[in-house]
mmCIF file of C-alpha atoms in Angstrom:
data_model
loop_
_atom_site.group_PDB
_atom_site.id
_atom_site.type_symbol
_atom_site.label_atom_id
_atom_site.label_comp_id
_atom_site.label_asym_id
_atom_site.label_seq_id
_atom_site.Cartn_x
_atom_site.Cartn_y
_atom_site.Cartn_z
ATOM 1 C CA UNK O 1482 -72.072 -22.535 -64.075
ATOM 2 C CA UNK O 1483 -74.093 -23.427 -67.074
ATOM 3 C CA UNK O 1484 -74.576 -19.420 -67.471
ATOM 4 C CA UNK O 1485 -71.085 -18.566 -67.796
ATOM 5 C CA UNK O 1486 -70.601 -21.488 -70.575
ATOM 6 C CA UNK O 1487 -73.457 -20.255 -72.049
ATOM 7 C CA UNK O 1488 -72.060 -16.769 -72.085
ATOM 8 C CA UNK O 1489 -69.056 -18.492 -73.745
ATOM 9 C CA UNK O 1490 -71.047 -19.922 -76.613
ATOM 10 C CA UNK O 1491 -72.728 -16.398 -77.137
ATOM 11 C CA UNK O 1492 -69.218 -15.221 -77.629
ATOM 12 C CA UNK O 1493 -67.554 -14.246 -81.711
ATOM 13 C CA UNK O 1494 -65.531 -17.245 -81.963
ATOM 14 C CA UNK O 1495 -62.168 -15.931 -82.759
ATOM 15 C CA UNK O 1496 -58.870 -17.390 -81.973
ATOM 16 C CA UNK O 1497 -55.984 -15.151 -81.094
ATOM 17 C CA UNK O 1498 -52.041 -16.519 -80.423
ATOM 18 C CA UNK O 1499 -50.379 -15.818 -77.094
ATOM 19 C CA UNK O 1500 -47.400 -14.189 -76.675
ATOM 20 C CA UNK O 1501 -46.196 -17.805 -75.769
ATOM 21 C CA UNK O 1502 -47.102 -18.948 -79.135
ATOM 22 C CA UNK O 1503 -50.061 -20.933 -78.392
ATOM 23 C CA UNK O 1504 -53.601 -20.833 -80.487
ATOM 24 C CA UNK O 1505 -56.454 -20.023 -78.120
ATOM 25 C CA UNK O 1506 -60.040 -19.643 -78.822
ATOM 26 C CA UNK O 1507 -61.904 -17.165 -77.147
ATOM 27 C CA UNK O 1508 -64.857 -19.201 -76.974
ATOM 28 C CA UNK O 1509 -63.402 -21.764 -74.608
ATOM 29 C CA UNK O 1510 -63.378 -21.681 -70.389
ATOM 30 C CA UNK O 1511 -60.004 -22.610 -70.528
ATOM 31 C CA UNK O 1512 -57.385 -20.821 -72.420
ATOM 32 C CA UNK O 1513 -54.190 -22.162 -72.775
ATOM 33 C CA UNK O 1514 -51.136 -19.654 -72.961
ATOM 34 C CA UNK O 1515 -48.206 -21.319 -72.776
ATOM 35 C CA UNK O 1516 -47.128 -24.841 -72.034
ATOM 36 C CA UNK O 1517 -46.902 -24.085 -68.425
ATOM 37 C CA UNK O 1518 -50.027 -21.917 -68.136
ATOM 38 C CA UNK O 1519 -53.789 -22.349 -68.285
ATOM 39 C CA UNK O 1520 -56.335 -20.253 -67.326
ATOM 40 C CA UNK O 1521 -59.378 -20.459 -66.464
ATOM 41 C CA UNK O 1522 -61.537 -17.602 -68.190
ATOM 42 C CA UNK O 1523 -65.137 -19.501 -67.532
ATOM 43 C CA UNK O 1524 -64.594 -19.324 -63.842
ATOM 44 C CA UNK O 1525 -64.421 -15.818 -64.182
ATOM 45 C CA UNK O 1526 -66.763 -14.566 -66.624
ATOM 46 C CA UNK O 1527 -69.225 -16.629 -64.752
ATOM 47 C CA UNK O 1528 -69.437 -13.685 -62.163
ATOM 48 C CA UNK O 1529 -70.148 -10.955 -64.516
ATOM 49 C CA UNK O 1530 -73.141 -9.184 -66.052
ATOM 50 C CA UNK O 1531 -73.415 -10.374 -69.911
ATOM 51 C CA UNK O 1532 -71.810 -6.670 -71.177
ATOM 52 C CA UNK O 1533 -69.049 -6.833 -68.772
ATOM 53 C CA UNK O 1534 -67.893 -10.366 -69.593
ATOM 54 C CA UNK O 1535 -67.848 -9.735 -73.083
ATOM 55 C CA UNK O 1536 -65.874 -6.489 -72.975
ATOM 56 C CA UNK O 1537 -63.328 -8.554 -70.323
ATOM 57 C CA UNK O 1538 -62.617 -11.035 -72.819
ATOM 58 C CA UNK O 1539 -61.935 -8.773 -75.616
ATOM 59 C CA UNK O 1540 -59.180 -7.212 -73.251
ATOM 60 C CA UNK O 1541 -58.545 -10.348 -71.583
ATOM 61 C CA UNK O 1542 -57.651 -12.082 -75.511
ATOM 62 C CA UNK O 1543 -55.361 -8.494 -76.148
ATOM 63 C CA UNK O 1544 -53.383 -9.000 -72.634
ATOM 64 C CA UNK O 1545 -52.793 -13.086 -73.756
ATOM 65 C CA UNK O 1546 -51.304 -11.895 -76.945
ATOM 66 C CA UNK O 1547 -49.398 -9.310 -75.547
ATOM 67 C CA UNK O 1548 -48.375 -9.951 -72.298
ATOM 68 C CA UNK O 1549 -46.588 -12.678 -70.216
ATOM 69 C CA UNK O 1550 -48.811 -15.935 -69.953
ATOM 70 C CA UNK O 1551 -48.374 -15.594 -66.016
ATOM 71 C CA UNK O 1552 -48.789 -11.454 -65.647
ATOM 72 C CA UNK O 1553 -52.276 -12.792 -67.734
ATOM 73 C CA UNK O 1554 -53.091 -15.477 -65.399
ATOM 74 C CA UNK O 1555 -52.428 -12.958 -62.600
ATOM 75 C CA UNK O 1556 -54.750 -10.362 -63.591
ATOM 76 C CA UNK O 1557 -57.636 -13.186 -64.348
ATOM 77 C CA UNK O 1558 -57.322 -14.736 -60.603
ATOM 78 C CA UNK O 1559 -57.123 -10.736 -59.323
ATOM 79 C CA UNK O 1560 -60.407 -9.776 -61.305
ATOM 80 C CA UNK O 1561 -62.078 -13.109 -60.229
ATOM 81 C CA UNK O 1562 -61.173 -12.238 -56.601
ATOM 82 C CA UNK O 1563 -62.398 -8.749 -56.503
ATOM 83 C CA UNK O 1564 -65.765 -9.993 -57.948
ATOM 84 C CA UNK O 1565 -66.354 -12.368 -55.359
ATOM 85 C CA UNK O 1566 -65.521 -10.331 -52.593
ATOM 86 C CA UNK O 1567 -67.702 -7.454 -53.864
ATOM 87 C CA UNK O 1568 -70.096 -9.894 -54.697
ATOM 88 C CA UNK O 1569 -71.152 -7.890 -57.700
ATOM 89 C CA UNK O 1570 -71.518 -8.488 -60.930
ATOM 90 C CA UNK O 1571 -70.191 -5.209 -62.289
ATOM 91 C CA UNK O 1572 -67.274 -3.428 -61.478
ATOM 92 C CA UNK O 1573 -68.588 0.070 -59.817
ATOM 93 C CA UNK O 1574 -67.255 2.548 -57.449
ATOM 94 C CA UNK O 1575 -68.925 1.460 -54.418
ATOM 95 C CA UNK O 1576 -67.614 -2.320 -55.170
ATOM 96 C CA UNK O 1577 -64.126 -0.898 -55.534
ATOM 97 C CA UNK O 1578 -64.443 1.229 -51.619
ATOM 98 C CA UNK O 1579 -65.127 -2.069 -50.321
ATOM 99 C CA UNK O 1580 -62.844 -4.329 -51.974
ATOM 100 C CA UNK O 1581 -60.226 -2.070 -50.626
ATOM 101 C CA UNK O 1582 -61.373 -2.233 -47.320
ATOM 102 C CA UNK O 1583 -61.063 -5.659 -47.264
ATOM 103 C CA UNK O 1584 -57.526 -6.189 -48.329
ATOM 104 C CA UNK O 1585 -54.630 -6.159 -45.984
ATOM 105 C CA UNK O 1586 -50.884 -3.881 -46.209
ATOM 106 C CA UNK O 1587 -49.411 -6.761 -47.565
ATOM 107 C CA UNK O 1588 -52.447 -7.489 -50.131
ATOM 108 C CA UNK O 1589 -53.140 -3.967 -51.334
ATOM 109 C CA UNK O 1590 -51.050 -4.903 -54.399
ATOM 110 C CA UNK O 1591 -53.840 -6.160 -55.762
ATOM 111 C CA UNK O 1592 -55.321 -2.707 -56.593
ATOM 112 C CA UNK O 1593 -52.448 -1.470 -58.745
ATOM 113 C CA UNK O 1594 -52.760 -4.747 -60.982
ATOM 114 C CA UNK O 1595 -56.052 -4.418 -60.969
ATOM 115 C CA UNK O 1596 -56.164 -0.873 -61.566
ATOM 116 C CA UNK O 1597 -53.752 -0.513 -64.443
ATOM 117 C CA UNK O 1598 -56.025 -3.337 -66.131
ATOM 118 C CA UNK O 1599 -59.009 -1.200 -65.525
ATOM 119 C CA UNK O 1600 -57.536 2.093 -66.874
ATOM 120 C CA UNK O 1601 -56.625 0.036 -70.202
ATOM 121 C CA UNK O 1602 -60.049 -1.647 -70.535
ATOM 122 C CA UNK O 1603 -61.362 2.204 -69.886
ATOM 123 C CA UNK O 1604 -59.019 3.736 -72.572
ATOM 124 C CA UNK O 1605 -60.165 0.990 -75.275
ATOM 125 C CA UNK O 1606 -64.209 1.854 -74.634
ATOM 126 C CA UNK O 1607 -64.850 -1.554 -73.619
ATOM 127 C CA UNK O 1608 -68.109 -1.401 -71.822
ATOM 128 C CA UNK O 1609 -68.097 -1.843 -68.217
ATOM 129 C CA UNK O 1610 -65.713 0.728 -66.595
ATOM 130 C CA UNK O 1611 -67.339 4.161 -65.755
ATOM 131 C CA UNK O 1612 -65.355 7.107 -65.734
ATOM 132 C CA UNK O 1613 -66.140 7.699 -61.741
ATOM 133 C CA UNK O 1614 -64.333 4.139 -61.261
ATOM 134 C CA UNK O 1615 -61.482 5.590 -63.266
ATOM 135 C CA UNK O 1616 -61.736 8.384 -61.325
ATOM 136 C CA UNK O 1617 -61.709 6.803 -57.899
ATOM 137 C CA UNK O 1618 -58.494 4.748 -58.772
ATOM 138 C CA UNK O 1619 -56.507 8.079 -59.711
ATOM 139 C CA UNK O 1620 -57.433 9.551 -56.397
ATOM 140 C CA UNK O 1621 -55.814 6.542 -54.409
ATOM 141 C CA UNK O 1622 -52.003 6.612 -53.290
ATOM 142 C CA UNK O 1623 -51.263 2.568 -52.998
ATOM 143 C CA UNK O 1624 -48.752 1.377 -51.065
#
């Protein structure tokens, strides 16, 4: 825990609006989107490597001010469950094969969500997302 705030510290501090219209500062756990929404970016920083939890935020921070406050909070409780099941810290190709495994029919929804958010942090060249993970996600028919 005190890792992940540090992490947060480390962090640019920049603020950014959501597309709700509400100020947040990267810098903070807790980012609040909307006057319905919160989320809890700490939680899930806390489980990544120091290069992968800075390039998540900087994607994170472009989703918040262009997406939905709730599509946001979606994809932050989706990436913070696929790191805990993998128990990783990174986000590799292996970790993805077994994630997969583990979800059900009705929860293999999770990958496309996931997924599309991967392919964007990819196309920016964020740090983090190999092409072989990229690779592995275009070679899998969802249902």
């Amino acid at each position: 825990m005190a890792e992940s705030v540090q992490k947060l510290q480390d962090k640019e501090i920049k603020k950014y609006v959501s597309k709700g219209g509400y100020r947040f500062n990267v810098g903070e756990r807790v980012w609040v989107l909307d006057k319905n929404i919160s989320i809890n970016v700490g939680g899930t920083i806390g489980l990544m490597d120091r290069h992968l939890s800075n390039s998540y935020v900087k994607l994170l921070s472009y989703y918040a001010s262009n997406y939905s406050s709730s599509y946001v909070k979606n994809i932050n409780s989706q990436i913070k469950h696929l790191l805990k099941a993998i128990g990783g810290d990174q986000i590799t190709v292996l970790g993805l094969i077994n994630y997969r495994s583990q979800l059900s029919t009705e929860t293999e929804h999770y990958l496309s969500s996931i997924g599309g958010f991967l392919r964007k942090w990819h196309e920016h060249g964020y740090e983090g997302i190999s092409d072989e993970v990229i690779d592995l996600l275009d070679s899998w028919t969802l249902k």
